[in-house]
CSV table of C-alpha atoms in Angstrom, one decimal:
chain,number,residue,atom,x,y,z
Y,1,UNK,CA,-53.8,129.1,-63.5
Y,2,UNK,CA,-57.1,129.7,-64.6
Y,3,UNK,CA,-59.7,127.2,-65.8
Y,4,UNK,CA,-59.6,128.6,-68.8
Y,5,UNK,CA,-56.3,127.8,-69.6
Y,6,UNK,CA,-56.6,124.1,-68.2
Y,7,UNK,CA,-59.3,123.4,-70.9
Y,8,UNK,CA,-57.1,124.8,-73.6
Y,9,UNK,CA,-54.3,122.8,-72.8
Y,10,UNK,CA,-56.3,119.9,-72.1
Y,11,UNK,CA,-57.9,120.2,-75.7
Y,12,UNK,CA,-54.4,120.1,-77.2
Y,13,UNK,CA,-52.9,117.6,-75.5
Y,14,UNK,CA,-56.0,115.4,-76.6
Y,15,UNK,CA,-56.2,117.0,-80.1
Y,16,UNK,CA,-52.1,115.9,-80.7
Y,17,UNK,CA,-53.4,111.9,-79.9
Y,18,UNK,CA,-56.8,111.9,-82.1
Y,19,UNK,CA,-56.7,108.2,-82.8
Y,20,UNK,CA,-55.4,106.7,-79.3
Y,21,UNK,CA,-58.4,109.6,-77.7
Y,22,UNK,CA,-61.3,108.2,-79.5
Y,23,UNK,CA,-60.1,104.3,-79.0
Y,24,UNK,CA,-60.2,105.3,-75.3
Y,25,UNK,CA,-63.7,106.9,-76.1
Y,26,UNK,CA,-65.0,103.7,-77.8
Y,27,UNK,CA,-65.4,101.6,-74.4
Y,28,UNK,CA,-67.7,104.4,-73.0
Y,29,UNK,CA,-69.5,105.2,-75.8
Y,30,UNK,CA,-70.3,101.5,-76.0
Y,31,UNK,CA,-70.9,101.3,-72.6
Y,32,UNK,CA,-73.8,103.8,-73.1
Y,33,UNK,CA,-75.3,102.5,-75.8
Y,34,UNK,CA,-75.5,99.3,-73.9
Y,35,UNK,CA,-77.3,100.8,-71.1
Y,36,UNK,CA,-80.0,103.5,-73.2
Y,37,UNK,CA,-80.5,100.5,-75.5
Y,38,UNK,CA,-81.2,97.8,-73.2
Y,39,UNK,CA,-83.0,99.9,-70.3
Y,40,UNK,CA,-85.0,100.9,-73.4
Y,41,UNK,CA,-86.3,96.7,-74.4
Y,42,UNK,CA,-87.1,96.2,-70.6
Y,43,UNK,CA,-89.1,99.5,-70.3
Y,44,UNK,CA,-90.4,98.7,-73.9
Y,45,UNK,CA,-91.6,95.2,-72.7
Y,46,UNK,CA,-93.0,96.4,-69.6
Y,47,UNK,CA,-95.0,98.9,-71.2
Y,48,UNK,CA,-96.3,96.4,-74.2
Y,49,UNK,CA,-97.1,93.9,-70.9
Y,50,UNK,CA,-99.2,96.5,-69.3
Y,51,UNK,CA,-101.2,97.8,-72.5
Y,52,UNK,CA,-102.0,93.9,-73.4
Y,53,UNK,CA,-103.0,93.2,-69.8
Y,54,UNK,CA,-105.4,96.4,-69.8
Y,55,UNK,CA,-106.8,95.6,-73.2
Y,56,UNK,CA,-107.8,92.2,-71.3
Y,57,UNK,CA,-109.4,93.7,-68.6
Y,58,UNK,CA,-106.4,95.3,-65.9
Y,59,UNK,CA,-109.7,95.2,-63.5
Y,60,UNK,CA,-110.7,91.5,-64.1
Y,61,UNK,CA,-111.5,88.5,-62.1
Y,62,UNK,CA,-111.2,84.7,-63.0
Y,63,UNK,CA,-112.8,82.8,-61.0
Y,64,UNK,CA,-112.5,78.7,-61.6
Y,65,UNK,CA,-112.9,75.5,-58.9
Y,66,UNK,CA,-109.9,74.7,-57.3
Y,67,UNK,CA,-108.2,71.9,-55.6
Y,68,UNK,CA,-109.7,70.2,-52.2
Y,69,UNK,CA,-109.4,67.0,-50.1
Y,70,UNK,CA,-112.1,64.7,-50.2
Y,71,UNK,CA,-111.2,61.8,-47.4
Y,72,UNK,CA,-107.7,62.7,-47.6
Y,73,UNK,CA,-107.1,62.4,-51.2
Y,74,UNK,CA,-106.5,65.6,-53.3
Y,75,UNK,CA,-108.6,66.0,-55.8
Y,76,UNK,CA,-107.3,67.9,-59.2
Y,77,UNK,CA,-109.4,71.0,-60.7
Y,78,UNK,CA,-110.8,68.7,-63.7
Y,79,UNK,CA,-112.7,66.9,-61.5
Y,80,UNK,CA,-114.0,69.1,-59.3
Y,81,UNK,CA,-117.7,70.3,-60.1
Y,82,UNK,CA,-117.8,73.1,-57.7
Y,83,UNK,CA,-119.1,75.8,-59.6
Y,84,UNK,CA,-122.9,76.3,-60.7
Y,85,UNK,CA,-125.4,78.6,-62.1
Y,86,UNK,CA,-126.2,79.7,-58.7
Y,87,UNK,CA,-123.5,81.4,-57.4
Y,88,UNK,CA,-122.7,82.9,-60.6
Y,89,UNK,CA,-126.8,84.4,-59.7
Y,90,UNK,CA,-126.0,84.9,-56.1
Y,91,UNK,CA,-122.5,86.8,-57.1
Y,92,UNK,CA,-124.2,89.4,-59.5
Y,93,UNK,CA,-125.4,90.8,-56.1
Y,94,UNK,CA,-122.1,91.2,-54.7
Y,95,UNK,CA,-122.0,95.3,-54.7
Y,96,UNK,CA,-118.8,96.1,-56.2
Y,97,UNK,CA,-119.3,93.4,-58.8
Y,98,UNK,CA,-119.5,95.5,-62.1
Y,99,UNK,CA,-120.0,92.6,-64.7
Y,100,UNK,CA,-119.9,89.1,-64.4
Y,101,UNK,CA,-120.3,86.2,-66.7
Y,102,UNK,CA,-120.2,82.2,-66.6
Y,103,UNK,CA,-117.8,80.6,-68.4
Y,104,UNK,CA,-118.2,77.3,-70.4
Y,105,UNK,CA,-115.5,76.3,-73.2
Y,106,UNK,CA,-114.8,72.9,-75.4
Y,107,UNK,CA,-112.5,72.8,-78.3
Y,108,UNK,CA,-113.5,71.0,-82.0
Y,109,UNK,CA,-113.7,72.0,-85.4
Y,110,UNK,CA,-115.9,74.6,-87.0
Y,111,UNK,CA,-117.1,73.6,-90.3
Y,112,UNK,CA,-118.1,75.9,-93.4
Y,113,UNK,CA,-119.0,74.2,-96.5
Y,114,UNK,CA,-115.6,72.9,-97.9
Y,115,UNK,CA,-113.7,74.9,-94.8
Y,116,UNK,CA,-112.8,74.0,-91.6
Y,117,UNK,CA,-110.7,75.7,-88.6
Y,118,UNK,CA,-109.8,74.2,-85.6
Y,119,UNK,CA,-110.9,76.3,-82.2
Y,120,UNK,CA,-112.3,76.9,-79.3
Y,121,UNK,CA,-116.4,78.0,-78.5
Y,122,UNK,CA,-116.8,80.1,-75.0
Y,123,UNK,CA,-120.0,79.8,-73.3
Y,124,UNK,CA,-120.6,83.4,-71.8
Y,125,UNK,CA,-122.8,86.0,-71.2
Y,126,UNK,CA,-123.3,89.8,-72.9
Y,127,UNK,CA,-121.4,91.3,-69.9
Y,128,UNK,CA,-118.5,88.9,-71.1
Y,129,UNK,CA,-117.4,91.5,-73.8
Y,130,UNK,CA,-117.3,94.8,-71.0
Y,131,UNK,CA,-115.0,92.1,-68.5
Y,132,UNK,CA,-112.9,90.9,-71.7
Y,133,UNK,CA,-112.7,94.4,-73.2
Y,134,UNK,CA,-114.4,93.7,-76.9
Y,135,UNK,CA,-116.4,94.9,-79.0
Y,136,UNK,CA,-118.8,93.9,-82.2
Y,137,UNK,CA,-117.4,95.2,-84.8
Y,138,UNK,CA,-120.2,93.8,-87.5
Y,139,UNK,CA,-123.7,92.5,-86.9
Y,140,UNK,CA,-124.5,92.2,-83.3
Y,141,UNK,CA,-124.3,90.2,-79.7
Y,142,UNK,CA,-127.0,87.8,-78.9
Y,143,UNK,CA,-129.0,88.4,-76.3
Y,144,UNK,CA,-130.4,87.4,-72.8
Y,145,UNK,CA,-133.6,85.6,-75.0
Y,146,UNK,CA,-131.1,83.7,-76.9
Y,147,UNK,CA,-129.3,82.4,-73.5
Y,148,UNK,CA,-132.9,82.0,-71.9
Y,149,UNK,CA,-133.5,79.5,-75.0
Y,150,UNK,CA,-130.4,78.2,-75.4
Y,151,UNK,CA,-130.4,79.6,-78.6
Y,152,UNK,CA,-127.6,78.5,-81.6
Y,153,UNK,CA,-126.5,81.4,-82.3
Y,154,UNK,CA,-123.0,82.4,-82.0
Y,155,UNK,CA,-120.0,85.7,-82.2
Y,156,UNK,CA,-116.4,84.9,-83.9
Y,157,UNK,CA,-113.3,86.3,-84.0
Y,158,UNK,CA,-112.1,87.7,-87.1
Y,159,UNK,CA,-109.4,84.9,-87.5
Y,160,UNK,CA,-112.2,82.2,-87.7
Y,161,UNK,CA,-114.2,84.7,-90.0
Y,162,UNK,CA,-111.3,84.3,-92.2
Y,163,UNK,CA,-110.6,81.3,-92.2
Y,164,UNK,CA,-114.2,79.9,-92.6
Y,165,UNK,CA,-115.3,83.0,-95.2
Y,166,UNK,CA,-111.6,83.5,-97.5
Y,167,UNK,CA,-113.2,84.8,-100.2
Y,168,UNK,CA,-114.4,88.0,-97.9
Y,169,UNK,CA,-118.3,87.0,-97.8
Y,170,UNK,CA,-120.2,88.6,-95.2
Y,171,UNK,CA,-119.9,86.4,-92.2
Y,172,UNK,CA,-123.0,87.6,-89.7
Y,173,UNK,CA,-126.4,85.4,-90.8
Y,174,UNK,CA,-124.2,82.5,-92.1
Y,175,UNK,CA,-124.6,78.7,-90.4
Y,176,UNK,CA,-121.6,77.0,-89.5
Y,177,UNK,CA,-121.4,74.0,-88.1
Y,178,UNK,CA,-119.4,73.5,-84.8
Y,179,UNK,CA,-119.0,69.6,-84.4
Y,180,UNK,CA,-122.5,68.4,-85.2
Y,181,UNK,CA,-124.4,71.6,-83.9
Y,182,UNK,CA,-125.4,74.6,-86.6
Y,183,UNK,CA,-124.7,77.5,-84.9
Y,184,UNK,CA,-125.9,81.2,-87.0
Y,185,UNK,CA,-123.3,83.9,-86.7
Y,186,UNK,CA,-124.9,87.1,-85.3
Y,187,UNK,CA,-121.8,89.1,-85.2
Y,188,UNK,CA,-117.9,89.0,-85.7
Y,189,UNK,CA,-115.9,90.8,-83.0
Y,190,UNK,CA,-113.1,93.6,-83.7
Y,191,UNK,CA,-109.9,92.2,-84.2
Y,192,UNK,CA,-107.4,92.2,-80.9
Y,193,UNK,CA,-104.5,90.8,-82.3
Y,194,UNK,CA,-102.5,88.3,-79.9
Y,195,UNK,CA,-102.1,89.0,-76.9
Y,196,UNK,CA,-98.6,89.0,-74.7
Y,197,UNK,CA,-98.4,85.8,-74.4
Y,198,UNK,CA,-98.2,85.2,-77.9
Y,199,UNK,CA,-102.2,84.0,-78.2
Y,200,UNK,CA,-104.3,85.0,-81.1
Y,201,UNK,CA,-107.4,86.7,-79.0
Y,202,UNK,CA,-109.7,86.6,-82.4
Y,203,UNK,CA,-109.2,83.0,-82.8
Y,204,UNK,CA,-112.4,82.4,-80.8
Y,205,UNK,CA,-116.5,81.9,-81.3
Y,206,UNK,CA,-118.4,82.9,-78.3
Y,207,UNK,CA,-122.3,81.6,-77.6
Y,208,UNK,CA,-124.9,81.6,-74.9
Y,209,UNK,CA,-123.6,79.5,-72.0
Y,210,UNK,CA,-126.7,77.7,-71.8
Y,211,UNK,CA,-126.4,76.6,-75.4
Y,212,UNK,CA,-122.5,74.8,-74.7
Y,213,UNK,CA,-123.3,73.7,-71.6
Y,214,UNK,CA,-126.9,71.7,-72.8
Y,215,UNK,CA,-126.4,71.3,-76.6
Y,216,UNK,CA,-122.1,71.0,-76.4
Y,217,UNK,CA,-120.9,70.0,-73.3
Y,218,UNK,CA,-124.1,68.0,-71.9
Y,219,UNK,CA,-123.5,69.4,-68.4
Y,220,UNK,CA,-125.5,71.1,-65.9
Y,221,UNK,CA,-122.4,72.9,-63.8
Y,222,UNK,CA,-120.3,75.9,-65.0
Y,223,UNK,CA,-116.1,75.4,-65.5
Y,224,UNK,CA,-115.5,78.8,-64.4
Y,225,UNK,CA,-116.8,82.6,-64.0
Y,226,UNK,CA,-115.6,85.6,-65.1
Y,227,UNK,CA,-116.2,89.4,-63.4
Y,228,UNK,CA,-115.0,92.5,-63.0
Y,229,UNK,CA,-114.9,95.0,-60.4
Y,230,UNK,CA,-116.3,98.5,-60.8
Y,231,UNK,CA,-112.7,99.9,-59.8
Y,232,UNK,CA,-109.2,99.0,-60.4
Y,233,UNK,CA,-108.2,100.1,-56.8
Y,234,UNK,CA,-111.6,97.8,-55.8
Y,235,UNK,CA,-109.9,94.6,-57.3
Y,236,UNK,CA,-109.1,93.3,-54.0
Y,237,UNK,CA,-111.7,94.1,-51.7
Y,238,UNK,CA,-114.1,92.7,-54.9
Y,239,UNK,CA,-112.2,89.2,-54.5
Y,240,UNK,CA,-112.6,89.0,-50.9
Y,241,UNK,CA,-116.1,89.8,-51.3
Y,242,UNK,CA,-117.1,86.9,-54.0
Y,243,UNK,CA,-114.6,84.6,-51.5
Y,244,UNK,CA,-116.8,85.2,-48.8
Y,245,UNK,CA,-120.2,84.6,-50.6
Y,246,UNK,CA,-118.9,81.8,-51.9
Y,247,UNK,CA,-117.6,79.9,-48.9
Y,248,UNK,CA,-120.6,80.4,-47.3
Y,249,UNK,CA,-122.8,79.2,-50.4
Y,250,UNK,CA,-120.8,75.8,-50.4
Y,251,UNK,CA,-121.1,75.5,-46.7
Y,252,UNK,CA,-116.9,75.3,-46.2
Y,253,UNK,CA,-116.4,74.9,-42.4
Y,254,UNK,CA,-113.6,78.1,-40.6
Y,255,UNK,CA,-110.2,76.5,-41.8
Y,256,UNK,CA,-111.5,74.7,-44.5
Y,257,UNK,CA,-109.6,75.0,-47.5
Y,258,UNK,CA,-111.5,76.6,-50.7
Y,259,UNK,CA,-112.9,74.4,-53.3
Y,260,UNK,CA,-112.3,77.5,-56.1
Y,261,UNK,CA,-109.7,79.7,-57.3
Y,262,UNK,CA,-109.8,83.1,-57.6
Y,263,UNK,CA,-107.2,85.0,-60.2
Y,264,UNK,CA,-106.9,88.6,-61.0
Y,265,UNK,CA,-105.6,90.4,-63.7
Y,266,UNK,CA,-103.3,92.3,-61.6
Y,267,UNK,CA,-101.5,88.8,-59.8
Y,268,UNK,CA,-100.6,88.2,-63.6
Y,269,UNK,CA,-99.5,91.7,-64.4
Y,270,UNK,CA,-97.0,92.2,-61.1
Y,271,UNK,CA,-95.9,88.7,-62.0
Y,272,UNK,CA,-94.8,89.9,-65.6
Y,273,UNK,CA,-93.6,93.3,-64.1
Y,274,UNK,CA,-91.3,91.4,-61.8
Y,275,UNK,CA,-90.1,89.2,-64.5
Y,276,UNK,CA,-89.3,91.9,-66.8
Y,277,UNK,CA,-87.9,94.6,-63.9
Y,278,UNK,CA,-85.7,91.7,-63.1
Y,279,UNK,CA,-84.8,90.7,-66.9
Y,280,UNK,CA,-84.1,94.8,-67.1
Y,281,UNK,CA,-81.7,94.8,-64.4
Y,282,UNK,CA,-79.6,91.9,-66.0
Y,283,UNK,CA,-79.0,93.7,-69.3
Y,284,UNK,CA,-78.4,97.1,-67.7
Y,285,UNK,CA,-75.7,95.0,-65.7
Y,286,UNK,CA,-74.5,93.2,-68.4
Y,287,UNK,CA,-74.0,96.8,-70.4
Y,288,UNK,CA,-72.6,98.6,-67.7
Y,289,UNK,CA,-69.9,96.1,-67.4
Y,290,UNK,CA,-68.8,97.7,-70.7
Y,291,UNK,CA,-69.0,101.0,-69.0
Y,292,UNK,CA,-66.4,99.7,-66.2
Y,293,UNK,CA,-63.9,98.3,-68.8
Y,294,UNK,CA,-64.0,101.8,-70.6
Y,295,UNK,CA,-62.9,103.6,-67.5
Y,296,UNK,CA,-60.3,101.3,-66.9
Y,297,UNK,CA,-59.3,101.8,-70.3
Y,298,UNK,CA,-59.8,106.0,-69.6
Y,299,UNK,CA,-57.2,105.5,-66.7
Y,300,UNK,CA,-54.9,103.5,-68.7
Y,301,UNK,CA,-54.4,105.6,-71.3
Y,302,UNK,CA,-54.2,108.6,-68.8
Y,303,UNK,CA,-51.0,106.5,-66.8
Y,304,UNK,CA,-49.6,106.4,-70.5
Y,305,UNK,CA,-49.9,109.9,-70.9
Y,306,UNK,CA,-48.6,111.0,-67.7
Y,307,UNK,CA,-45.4,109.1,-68.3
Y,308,UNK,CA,-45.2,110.5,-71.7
Y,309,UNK,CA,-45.5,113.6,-70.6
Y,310,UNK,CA,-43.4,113.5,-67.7
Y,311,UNK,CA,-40.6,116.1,-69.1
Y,312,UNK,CA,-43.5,118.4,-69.6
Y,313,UNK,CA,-44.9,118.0,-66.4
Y,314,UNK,CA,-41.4,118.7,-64.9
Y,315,UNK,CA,-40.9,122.1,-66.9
Y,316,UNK,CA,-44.5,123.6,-66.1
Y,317,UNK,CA,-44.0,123.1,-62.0
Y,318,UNK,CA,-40.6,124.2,-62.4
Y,319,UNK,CA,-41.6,127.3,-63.9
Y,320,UNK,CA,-44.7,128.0,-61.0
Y,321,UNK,CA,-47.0,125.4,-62.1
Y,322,UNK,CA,-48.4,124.1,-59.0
Y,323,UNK,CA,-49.7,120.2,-58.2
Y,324,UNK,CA,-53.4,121.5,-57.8
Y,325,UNK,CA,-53.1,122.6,-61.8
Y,326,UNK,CA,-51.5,119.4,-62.8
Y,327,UNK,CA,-53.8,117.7,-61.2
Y,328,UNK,CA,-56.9,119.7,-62.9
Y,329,UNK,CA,-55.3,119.3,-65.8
Y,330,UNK,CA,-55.0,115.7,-66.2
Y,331,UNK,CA,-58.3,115.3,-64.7
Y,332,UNK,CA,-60.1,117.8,-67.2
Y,333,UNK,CA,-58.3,115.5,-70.2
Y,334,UNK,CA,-60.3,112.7,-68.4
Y,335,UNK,CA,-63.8,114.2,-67.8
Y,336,UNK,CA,-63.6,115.5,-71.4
Y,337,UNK,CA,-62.8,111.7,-73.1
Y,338,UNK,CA,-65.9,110.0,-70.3
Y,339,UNK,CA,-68.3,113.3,-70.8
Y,340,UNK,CA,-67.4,113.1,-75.1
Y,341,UNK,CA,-68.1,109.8,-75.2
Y,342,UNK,CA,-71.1,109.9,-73.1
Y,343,UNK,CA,-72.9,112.4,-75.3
Y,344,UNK,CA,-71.7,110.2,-78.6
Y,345,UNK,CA,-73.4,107.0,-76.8
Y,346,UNK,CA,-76.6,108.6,-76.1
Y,347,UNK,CA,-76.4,109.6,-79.8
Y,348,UNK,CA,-75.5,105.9,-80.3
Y,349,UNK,CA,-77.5,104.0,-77.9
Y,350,UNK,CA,-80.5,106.1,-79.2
Y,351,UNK,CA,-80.2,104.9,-82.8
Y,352,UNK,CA,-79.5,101.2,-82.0
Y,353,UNK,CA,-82.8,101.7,-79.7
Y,354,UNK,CA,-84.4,102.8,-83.0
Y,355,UNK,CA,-82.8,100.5,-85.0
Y,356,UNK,CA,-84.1,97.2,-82.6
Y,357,UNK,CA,-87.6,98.6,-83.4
Y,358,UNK,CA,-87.1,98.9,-86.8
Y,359,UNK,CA,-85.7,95.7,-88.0
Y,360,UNK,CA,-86.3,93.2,-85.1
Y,361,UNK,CA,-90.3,94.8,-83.9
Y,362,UNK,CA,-89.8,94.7,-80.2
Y,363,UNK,CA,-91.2,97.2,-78.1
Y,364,UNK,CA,-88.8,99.7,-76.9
Y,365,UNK,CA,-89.6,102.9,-74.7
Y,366,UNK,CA,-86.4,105.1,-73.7
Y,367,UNK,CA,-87.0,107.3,-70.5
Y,368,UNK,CA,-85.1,110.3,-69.4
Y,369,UNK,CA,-84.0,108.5,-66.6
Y,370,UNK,CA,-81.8,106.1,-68.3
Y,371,UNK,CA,-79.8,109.0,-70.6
Y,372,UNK,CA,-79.5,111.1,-67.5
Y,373,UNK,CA,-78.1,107.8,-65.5
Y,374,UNK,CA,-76.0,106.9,-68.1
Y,375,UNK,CA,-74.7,110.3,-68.7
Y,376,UNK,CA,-74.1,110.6,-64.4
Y,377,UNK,CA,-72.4,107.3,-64.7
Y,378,UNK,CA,-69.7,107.8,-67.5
Y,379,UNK,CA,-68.8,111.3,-66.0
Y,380,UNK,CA,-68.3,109.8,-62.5
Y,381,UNK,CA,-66.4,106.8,-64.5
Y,382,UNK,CA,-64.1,109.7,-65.4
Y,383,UNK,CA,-63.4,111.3,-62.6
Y,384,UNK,CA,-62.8,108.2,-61.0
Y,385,UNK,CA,-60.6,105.9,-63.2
Y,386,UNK,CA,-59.0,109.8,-64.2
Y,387,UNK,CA,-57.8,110.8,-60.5
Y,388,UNK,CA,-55.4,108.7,-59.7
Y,389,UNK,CA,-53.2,109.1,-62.9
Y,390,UNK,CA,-53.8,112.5,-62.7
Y,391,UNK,CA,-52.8,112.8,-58.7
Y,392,UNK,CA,-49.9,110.9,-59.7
Y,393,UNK,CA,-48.7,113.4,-62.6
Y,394,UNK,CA,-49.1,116.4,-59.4
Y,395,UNK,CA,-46.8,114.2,-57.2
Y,396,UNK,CA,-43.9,114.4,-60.0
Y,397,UNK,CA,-40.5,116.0,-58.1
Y,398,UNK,CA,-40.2,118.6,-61.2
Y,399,UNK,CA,-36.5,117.9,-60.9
Y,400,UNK,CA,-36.6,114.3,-61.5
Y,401,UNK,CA,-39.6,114.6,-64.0
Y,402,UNK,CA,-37.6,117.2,-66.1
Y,403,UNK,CA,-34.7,114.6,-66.0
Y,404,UNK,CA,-37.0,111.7,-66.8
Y,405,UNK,CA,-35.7,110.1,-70.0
């Protein structure tokens, strides 16, 4: 019999049961869905993780002291003092060092007339904006006079612009107060937005270094230092550069352990990626379970059609049918339900995807990889769970199957 004839009889047979076909569709096209929709959220995430880490810096360098003995007791990163002006000077010579800044911070309230906002002042340097990735938006960034002098002069985020200016004044040339020390706004940066962490990056005022550390802070060491390298791919020869000057700078014998910490962005973004490939994994496996219990349901409702259709089954092979064209048969009726409902669910799974952005904001991304898979999987589900019920129906003796009451 030719296949032609296979698919038309398959057709039928499926077209008599409309109702008990699509039910036994249902499991794979929510199987699917599952799949497309959920690889979609992981990818989605990893893909928002990535763009918020770039807009950071995907090339930067955090550089902060770090925990040492001192006569056998282990000292905590508060304490330690480490860090100073000087190798922050000695590392702007390390040559793959594109931009590097100190870093000085204290937290208090910035005052306006009759408003206030609680946050946080960063002692920096100009390069600080290339390593952090912003930008003035209005007015300017002070300059290497204004650190030189210790200048009070500051640059805020655009959440502190509103909340110290609500009525839309022009921000830049205003004193605010931060604490007890009047600080004039030079410029307001362009607004980020939060970050992936869920921190609002323009609820911030940046200054001269010099200017938290003598007029702020009252101290004459650094709390941390921020750089970038000129390349990407450069990250990690740049940190074992800036390790080695600095080990050397603070004398630490072969063995020693280091009295800093170094950080790059790219530690934080394989983290993430690991964390999210993993979370990804877990929903795909948690949807293809639904993709499992719709073949099972594809080969149960092919046993019940096989014994239905027993007396048929009996009549075609006693008539020349052979078991080979049974067995395509029954195995067509399957492919076609798995291969049906595989093109509904990509329909499906493609909508909810939309949907999950729509209503609930998250970050989805669907790849071509994960309708293709799908697709692969629920046709393989129906060859699978759609063999055995259909090598069953070849194995019929015609004369007991035309008996078969």
């Amino acid at each position: 019999m030719n296949i032609g004839n296979l698919f038309k009889i398959a057709f039928k047979a499926l077209n008599n049961n409309k109702l008990r076909c699509f039910l036994t569709m249902l499991g794979i096209i929510i199987g699917v869905a599952s799949v497309i929709t959920m690889l979609a959220i992981g990818q989605g995430s990893k893909d928002s993780i990535k763009a918020q880490i770039s807009e950071m810096g995907s090339n930067m360098i955090m550089i902060h002291p770090g925990n040492m003995q001192r006569g056998g007791v282990r000292q905590s990163a508060d304490d330690m003092q480490t860090l100073q002006v000087s190798d922050y000077e000695a590392l702007k010579e390390v040559p793959s060092v594109a931009a590097i800044s100190p870093s000085v911070n204290s937290s208090g309230q910035l005052v306006n007339g009759n408003n206030n906002w609680p946050s946080s002042i960063y002692g920096v340097t100009p390069d600080y904006l290339e390593i952090r990735k912003l930008k003035v938006q209005d007015g300017a960034m002070f300059t290497d006079h204004d650190i030189q002098t210790a200048a009070k002069v500051c640059v805020i985020g655009k959440t502190v612009a509103d909340n110290l200016f609500p009525n839309g004044e022009d921000p830049v040339g205003r004193v605010i107060r931060f604490g007890k020390i009047p600080l004039t706004i030079v410029g307001v940066l362009e607004s980020k937005g939060t970050n992936s962490m869920g921190m609002d990056q323009d609820d911030v005022v940046i200054a001269p270094y010099t200017t938290v550390m003598k007029r702020i802070l009252a101290i004459d060491y650094i709390q941390g230092i921020f750089a970038s390298a000129e390349d990407e791919n450069q990250t990690e020869e740049t940190i074992e550069a800036i390790t080695r000057e600095l080990r050397m700078r603070h004398k630490l014998q072969e063995g020693a352990d280091d009295d800093f910490q170094i950080r790059s962005q790219q530690e934080l973004s394989q983290m993430m990626n690991s964390t999210s490939d993993m979370m990804t994994v877990l929903l795909a496996c948690i949807a293809g379970i639904s993709l499992l219990v719709g073949g099972i349901g594809i080969m149960n409702i092919m046993y019940v059609s096989v014994t239905e259709r027993t007396r048929e089954i009996g009549l075609r092979m006693s008539i020349g049918a052979r078991g080979v064209d049974i067995l395509s048969q029954f195995l067509i009726e399957a492919v076609i339900i798995s291969v049906s409902g595989g093109v509904i669910g990509i329909v499906v799974g493609c909508a909810a995807t939309w949907m999950v952005h729509i209503f609930a904001h998250w970050p989805v991304a669907i790849r071509m990889y994960s309708v293709l898979l799908s697709f692969a999987v629920c046709t393989v589900t129906g060859v699978f769970f759609g063999w055995y019920p259909a090598k069953k129906a070849a194995g019929l003796d015609p004369i007991e199957a035309i008996r078969y009451e």
